[in-house]
mmCIF file of C-alpha atoms in Angstrom:
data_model
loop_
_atom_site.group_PDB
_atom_site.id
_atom_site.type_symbol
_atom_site.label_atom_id
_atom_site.label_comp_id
_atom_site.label_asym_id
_atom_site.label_seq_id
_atom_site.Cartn_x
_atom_site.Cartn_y
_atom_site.Cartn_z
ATOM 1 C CA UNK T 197 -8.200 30.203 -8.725
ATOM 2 C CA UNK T 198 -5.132 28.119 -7.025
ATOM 3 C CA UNK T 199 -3.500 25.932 -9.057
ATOM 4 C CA UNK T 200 -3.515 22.179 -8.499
ATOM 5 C CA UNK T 201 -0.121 20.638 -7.121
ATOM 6 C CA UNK T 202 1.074 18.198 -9.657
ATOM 7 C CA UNK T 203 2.742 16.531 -6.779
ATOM 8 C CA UNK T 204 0.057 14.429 -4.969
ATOM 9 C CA UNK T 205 -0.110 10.614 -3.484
ATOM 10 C CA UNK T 206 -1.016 8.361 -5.990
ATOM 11 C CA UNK T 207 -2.521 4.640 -5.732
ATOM 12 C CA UNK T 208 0.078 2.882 -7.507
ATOM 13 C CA UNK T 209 2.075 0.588 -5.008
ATOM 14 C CA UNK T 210 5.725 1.705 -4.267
ATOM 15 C CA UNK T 211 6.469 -2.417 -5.212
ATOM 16 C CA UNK T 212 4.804 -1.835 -8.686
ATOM 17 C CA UNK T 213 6.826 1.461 -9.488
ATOM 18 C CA UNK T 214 10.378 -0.032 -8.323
ATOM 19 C CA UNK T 215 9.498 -3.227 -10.685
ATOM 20 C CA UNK T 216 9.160 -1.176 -13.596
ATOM 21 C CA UNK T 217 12.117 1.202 -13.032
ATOM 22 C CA UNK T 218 15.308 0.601 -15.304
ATOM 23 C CA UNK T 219 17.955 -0.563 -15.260
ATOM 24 C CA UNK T 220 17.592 -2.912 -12.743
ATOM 25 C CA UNK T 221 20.475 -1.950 -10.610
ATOM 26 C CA UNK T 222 18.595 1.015 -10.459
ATOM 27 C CA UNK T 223 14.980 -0.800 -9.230
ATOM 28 C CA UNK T 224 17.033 -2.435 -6.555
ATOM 29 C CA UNK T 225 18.999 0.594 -5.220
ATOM 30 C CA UNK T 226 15.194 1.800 -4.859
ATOM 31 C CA UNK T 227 14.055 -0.797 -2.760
ATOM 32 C CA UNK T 228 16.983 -0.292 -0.606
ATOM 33 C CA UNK T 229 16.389 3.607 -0.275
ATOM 34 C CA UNK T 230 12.613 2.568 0.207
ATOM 35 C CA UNK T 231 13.949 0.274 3.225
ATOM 36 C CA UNK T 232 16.213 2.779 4.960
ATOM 37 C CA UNK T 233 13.476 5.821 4.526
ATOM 38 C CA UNK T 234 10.548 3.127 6.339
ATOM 39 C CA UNK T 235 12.840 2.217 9.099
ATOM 40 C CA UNK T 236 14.251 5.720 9.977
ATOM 41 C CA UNK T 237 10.600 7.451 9.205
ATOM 42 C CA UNK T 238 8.081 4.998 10.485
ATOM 43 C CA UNK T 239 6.155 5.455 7.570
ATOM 44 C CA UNK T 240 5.183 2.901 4.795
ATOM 45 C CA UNK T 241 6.527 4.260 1.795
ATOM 46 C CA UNK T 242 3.815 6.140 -0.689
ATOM 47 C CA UNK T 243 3.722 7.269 -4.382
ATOM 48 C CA UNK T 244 4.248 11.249 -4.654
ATOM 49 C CA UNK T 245 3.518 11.838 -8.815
ATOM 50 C CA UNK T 246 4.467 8.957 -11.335
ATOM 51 C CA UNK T 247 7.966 8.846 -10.129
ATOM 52 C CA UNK T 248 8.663 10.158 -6.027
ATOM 53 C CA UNK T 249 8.307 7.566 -3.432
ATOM 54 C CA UNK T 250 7.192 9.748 -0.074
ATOM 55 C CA UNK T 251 7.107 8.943 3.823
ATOM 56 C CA UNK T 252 5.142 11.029 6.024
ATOM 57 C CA UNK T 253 3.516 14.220 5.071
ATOM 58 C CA UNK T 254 3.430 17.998 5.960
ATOM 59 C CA UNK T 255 1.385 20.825 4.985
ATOM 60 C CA UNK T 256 3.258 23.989 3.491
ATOM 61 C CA UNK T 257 1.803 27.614 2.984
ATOM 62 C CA UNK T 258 3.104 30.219 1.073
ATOM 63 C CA UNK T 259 2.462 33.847 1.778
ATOM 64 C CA UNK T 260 0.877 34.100 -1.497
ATOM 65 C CA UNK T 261 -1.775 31.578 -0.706
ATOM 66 C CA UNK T 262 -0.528 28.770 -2.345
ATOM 67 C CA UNK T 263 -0.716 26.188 0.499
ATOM 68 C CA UNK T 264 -0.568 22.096 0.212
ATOM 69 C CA UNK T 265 0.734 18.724 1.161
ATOM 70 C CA UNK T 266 4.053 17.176 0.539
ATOM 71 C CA UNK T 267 6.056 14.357 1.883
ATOM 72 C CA UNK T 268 8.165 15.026 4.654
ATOM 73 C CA UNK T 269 11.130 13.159 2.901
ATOM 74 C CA UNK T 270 11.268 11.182 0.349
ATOM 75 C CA UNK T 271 13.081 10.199 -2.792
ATOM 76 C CA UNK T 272 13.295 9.277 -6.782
ATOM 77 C CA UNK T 273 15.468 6.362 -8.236
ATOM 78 C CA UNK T 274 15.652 8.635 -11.735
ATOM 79 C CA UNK T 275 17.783 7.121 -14.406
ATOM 80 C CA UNK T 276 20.896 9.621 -13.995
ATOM 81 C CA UNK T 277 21.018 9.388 -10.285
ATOM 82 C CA UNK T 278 18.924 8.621 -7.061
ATOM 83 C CA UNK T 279 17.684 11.827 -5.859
ATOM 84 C CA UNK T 280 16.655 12.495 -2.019
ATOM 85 C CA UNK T 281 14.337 15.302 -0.799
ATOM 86 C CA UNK T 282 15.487 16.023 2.458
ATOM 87 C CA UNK T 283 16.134 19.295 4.654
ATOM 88 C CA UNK T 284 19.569 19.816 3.722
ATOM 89 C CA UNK T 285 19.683 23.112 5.485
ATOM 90 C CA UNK T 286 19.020 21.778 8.589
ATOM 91 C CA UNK T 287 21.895 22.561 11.805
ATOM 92 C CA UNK T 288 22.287 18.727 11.782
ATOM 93 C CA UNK T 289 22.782 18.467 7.962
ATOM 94 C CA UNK T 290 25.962 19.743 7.110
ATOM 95 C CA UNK T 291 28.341 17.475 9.586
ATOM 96 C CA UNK T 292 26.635 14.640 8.278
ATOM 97 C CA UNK T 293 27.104 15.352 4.527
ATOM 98 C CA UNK T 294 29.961 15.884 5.011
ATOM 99 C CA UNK T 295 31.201 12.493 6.004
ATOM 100 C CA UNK T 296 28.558 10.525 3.506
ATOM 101 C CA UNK T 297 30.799 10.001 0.424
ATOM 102 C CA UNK T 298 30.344 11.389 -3.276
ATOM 103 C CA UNK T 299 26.965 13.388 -3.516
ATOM 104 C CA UNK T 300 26.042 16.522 -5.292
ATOM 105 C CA UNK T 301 23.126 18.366 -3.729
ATOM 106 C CA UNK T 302 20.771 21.390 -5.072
ATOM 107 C CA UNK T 303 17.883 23.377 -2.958
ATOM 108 C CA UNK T 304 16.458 20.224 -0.975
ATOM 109 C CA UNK T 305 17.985 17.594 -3.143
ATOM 110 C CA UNK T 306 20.551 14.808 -2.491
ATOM 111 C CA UNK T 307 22.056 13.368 -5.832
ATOM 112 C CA UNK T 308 23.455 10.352 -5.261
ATOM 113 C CA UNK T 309 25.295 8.394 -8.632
ATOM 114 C CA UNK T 310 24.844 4.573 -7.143
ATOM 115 C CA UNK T 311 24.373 3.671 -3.742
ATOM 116 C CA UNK T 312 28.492 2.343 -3.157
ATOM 117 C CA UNK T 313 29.569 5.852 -3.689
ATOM 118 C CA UNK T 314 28.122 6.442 -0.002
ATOM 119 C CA UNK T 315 27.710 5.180 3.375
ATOM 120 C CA UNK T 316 24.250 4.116 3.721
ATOM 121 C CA UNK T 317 24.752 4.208 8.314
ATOM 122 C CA UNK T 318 25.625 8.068 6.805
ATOM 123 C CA UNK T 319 22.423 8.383 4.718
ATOM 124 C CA UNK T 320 20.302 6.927 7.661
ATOM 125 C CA UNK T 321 21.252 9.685 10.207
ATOM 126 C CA UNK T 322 20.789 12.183 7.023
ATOM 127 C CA UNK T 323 17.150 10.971 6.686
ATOM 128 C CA UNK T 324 16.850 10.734 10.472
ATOM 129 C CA UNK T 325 17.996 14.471 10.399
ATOM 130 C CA UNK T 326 16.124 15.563 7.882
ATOM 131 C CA UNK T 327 12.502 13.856 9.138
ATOM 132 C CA UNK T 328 12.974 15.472 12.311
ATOM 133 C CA UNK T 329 13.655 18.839 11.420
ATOM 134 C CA UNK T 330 10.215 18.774 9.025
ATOM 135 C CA UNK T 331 8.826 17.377 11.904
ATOM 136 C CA UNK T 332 9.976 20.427 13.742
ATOM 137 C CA UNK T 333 9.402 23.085 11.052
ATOM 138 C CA UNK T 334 5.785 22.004 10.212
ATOM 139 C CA UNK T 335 4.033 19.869 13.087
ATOM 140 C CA UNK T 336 0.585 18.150 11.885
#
């Protein structure tokens, strides 16, 4: 039997979620994130799991069968840092994070301390990147 994705869209409003994240910096670092991701997506902003805000979606497939739906990119304003889910090893992605500021990154994640550490034009044409190449990798 497959197992169920923990990660699925929830009905909670994005607004409700940010309004309950601490600290509050935090919260409103969110709603900034949750700004830039709409305008470079398209996409209203939807809740991915108690705690990752998603825009767009794509389905993946694994050769073992597991197969489901995730957000194309999306992110987390988590208590240690703001993480982003992006395609980091896209062509475009490199050049770019290379001129964004302090950032850590892992397989498909962007850590971010506080939003001043960067340069959110930078982060835009990250996300921009990053929504295209999904876009590219797995059309709907």
């Amino acid at each position: 039997m497959a197992k169920e994705n923990k990660t699925k869209p929830e009905t909670k409003s994005v607004t409700a979620f940010l309004a309950e994240v601490e600290p509050a910096a935090r919260a409103q670092e969110g709603q900034v994130l949750a700004e830039v991701f709409t305008r470079v997506s398209g996409q209203e902003p939807v809740m991915w799991g108690p705690s990752i805000i998603g825009f767009g979606t794509y389905h993946y497939w694994y050769k073992s069968g597991h197969e489901g739906e995730a957000p194309r990119v999306a992110f987390s304003p988590r208590k240690a840092k703001l993480v982003c889910y992006l395609k980091l090893e896209s062509a475009g992605a490199a050049p770019i994070l290379a001129r964004l500021g302090k950032h850590g990154t892992g397989k498909g994640c962007l850590y971010i301390n506080k939003l001043s550490d960067i340069d959110l034009g930078v982060l835009e044409e990250l996300v921009a990147d990053s929504y295209q190449a999904m876009a590219e990798a797995y059309p709907n």
